[in-house]
Coordinates of C-alpha atoms in Angstrom, one line a residue:
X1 CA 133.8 168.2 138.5
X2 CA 133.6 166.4 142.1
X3 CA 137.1 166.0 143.5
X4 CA 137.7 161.9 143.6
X5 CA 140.2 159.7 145.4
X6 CA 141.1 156.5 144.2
X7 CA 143.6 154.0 145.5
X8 CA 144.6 150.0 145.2
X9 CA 142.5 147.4 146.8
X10 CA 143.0 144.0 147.3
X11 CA 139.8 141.6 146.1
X12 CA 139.6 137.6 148.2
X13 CA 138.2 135.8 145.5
X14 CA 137.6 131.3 145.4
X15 CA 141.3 131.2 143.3
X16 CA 143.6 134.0 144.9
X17 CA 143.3 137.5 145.4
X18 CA 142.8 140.2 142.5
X19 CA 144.1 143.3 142.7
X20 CA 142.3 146.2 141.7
X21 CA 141.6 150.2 141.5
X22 CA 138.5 151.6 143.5
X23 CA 137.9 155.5 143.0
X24 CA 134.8 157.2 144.6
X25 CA 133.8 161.0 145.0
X26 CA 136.2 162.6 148.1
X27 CA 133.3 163.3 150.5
X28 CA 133.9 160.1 152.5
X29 CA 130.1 159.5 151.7
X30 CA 128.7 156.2 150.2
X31 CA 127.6 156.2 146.9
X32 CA 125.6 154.3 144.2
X33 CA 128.5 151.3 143.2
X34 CA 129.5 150.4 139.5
X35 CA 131.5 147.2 138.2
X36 CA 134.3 148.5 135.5
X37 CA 135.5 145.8 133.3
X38 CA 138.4 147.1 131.2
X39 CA 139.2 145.7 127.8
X40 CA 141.8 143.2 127.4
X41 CA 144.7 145.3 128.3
X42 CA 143.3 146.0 131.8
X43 CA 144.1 148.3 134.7
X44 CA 146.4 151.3 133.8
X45 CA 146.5 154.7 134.0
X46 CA 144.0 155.8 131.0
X47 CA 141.4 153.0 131.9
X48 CA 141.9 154.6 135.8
X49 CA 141.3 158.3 134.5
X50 CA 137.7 156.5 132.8
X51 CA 137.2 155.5 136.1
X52 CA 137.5 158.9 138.1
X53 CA 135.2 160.3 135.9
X54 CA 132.5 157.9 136.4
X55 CA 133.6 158.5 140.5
X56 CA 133.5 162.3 139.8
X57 CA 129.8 161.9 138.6
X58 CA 128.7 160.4 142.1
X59 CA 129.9 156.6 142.3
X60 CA 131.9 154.2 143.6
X61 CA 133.9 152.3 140.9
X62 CA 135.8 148.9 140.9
X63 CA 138.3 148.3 138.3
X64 CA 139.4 144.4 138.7
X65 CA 142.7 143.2 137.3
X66 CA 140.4 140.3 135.8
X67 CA 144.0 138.4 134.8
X68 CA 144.6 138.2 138.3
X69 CA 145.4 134.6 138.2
X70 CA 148.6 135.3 135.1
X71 CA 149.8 138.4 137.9
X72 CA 148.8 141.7 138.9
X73 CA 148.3 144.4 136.5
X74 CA 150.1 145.0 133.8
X75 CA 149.9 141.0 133.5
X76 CA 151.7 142.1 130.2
X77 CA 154.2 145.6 130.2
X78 CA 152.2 148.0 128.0
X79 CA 153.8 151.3 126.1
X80 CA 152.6 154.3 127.0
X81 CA 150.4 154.2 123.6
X82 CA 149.4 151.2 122.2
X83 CA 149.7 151.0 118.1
X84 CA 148.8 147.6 117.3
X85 CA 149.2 148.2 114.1
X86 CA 152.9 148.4 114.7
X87 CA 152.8 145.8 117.8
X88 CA 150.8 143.3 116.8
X89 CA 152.9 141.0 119.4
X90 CA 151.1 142.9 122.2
X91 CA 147.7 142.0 121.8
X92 CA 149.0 137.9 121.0
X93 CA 150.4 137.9 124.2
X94 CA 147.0 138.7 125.4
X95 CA 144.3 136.2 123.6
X96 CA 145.6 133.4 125.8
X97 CA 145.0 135.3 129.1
X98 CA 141.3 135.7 127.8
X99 CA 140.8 132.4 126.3
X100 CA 141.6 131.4 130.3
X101 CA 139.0 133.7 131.4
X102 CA 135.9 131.2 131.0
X103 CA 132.2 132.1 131.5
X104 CA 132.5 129.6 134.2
X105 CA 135.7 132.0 135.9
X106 CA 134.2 135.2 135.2
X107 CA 130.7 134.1 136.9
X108 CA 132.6 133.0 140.1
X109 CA 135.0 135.8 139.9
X110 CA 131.8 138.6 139.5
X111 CA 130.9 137.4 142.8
X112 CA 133.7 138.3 144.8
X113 CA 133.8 141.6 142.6
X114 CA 130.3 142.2 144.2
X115 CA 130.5 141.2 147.6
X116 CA 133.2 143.8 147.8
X117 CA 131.2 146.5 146.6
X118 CA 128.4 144.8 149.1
X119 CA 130.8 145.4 152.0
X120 CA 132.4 148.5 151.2
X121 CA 131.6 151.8 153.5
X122 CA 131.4 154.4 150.2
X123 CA 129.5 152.4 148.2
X124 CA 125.7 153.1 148.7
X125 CA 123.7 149.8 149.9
X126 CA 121.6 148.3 146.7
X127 CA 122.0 146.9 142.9
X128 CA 125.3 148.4 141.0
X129 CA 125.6 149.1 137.2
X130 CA 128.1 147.2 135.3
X131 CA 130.0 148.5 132.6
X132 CA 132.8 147.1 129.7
X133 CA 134.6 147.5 126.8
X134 CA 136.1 145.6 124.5
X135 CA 136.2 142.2 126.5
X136 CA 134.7 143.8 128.8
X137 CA 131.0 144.0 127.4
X138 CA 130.9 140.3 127.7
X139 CA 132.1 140.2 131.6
X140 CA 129.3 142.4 132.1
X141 CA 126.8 140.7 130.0
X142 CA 127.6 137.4 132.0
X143 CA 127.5 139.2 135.3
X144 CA 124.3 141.1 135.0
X145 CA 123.4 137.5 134.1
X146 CA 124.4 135.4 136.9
X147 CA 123.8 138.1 139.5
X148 CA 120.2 139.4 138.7
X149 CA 119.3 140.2 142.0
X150 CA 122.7 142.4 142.2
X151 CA 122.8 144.1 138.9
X152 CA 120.5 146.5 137.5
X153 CA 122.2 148.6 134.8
X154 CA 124.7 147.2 132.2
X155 CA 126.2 149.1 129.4
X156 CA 128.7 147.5 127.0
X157 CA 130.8 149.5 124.5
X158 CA 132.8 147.9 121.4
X159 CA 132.6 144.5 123.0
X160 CA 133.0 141.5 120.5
X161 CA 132.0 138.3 120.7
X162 CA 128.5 139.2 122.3
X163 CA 126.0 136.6 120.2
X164 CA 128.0 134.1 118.9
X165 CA 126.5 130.6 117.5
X166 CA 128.4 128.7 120.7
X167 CA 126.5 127.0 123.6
X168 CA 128.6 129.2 126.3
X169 CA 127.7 132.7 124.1
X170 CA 126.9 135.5 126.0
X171 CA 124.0 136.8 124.8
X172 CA 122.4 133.1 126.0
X173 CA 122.7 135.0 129.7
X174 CA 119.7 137.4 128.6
X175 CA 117.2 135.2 130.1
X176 CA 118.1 136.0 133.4
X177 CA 118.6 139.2 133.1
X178 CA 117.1 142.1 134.9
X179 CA 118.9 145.0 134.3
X180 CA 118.3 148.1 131.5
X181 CA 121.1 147.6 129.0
X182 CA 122.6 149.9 126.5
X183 CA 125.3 148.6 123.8
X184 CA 127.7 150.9 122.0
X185 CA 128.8 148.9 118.8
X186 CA 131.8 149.8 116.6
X187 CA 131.2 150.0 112.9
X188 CA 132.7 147.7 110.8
X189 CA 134.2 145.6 114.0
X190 CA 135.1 141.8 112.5
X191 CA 134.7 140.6 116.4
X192 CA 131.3 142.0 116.4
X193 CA 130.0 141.5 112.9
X194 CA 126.4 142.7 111.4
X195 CA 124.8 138.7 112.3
X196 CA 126.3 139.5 115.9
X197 CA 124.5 142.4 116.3
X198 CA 121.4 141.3 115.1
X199 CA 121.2 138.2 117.4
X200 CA 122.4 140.0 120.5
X201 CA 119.5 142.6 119.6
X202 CA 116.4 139.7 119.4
X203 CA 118.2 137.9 122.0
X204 CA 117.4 140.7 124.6
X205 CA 113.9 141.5 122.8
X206 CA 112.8 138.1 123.5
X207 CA 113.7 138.1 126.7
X208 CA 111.5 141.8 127.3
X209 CA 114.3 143.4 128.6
X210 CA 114.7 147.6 128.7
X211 CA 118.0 147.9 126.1
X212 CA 119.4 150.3 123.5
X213 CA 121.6 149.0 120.9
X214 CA 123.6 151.4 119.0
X215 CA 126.7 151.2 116.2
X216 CA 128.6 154.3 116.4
X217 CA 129.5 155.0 112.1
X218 CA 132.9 154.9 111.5
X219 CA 134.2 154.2 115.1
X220 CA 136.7 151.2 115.1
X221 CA 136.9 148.8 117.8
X222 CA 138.4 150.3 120.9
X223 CA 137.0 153.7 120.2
X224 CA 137.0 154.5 123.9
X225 CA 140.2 153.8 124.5
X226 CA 142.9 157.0 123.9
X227 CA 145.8 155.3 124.4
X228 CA 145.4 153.0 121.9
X229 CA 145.5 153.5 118.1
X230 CA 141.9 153.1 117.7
X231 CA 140.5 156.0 119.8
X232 CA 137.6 158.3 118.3
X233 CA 137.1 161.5 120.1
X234 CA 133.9 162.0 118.8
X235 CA 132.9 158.2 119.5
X236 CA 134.5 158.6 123.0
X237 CA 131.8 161.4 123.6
X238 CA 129.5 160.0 122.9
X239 CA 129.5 156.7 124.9
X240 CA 130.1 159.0 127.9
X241 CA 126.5 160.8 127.4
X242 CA 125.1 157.4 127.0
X243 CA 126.6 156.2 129.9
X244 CA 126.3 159.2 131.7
X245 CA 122.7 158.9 131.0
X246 CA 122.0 155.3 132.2
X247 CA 123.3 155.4 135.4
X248 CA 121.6 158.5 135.7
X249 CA 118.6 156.8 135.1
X250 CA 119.0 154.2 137.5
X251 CA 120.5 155.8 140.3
X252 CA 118.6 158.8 139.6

C-alpha cells in the first residue's frame, strides 16, 4: 500500500467555511482528485481510514463536513460504534441536519468543494470522481449533475432516496449528466425500495449514460460502514473492487 498523509483543511464556501479531511498519496505529487461524501454521520475516524485507502490507491480525496453550517464535525458526538438499534436517538438528531441540506445547498456547496480540489497543488489538473454513501449517493448524484463539465465518474453505495416521485428528486439530475456511474444498492433497504431502483435505473438509461446498477443480496443499508451496526464484510469488499475499478477506469 502507498504510504498517505492526510490532514484538516479549511473549505471558503457562499455561507461559511467547511471544514474538512484531505488525504493524498505521500509523494508530494499531484494526483487524479475524488469528492467523498460521507453518510449522514460525517467525518470521523472510520469514514477517514475509507479515505486513505482511496488516497493509498493514487488520489487526492476531500472529505467535507457537509453540516458545516450546524458546526464542525462531529456536528453530533458519536460513540465509538454506532448500534442504532440500541440508539435510535442518534440518528433523530441527525434527519433535521439533512432535511437542511437542500438540493439547492448541496449544488452551491459542490462548488466550493470543487474549486478546492481545482486549486489544490496534489490534486492532478482535470475532471474528479465523486463518490457517497448513505446520503451521500445523493450529494454525488446532484453534483455530477450540476457540475458536468467537472465530474466524470460517480459511484453511490446504499444511498436512499435516489428516484423519488418529488420535483427536487435526484435522479431528475441524470439529464445533465456526463459521467460513468456505478450504484451499489442494499437489499431490502426501505429508503431505497424496489420502485426506487427501478426508476433511478431507466432514469440514467434514458438519459444514455455509461452506469452499473447493482443490489448487493442481503447487505443492509450502511454496509460500508464498520462502525456502525450494519456493516457487511463481504458487502464492504465488494463495493471497494467496484470502486476500485471505476476510478481505475477513468483515471486509468
Amino acid at each position: 500500500m502507498t504510504s498517505v498523509q492526510g490532514q484538516a483543511v479549511e473549505i471558503p464556501t457562499e455561507d461559511g467555511t467547511a471544514d474538512a479531511y484531505l488525504t493524498h498519496p505521500g509523494d508530494g505529487l499531484p494526483h487524479p482528485a475524488v469528492l467523498f461524501y460521507p453518510d449522514a454521520f460525517g467525518p470521523r475516524p472510520h469514514v477517514e481510514g475509507m479515505a486513505d485507502r482511496i488516497a493509498a490507491a493514487g488520489h487526492t480525496v476531500l472529505v467535507p463536513n457537509v453540516f458545516y453550517r450546524h458546526g464542525r464535525a462531529p456536528v453530533v458526538e458519536l460513540p465509538e460504534f454506532i448500534d442504532l438499534s440500541q440508539r435510535p436517538e442518534i440518528f433523530g438528531r441527525f434527519i433535521p441536519l439533512m432535511q437542511s441540506l437542500t438540493p439547492e445547498l448541496t449544488r452551491r456547496d459542490a462548488g466550493a468543494y470543487l474549486r478546492l480540489l481545482a486549486d489544490h497543488p496534489l490534486a492532478a489538473d482535470g475532471p474528479v470522481a465523486v463518490t457517497g454513501y448513505c446520503m451521500g449517493a445523493r450529494l454525488a448524484l446532484l453534483t455530477a449533475g450540476a457540475y458536468p463539465d467537472r465530474v466524470a465518474a460517480v459511484a453511490g453505495f446504499h444511498g436512499g432516496g435516489l428516484a423519488t416521485d418529488t420535483s427536487d428528486s435526484p435522479h431528475l439530475a441524470a439529464a445533465d449528466i456526463t459521467a460513468e456511474l456505478y450504484f451499489g444498492h442494499a437489499d431490502n433497504d426501505p429508503s431505497m425500495p424496489p420502485e426506487q431502483m427501478e426508476r433511478l435505473e431507466n432514469a440514467l438509461t434514458e438519459a444514455g449514460l455509461r452506469h452499473r446498477c447493482e443490489v448487493y443480496p442481503g447487505a443492509s443499508h450502511g454496509f460500508t460502514q464498520a462502525d456502525t451496526d450494519a456493516y457487511d464484510a463481504k458487502a464492504d469488499e465488494r463495493h471497494w473492487t467496484a470502486l476500485l475499478d471505476l476510478l481505475g477506469r477513468t483515471f486509468g
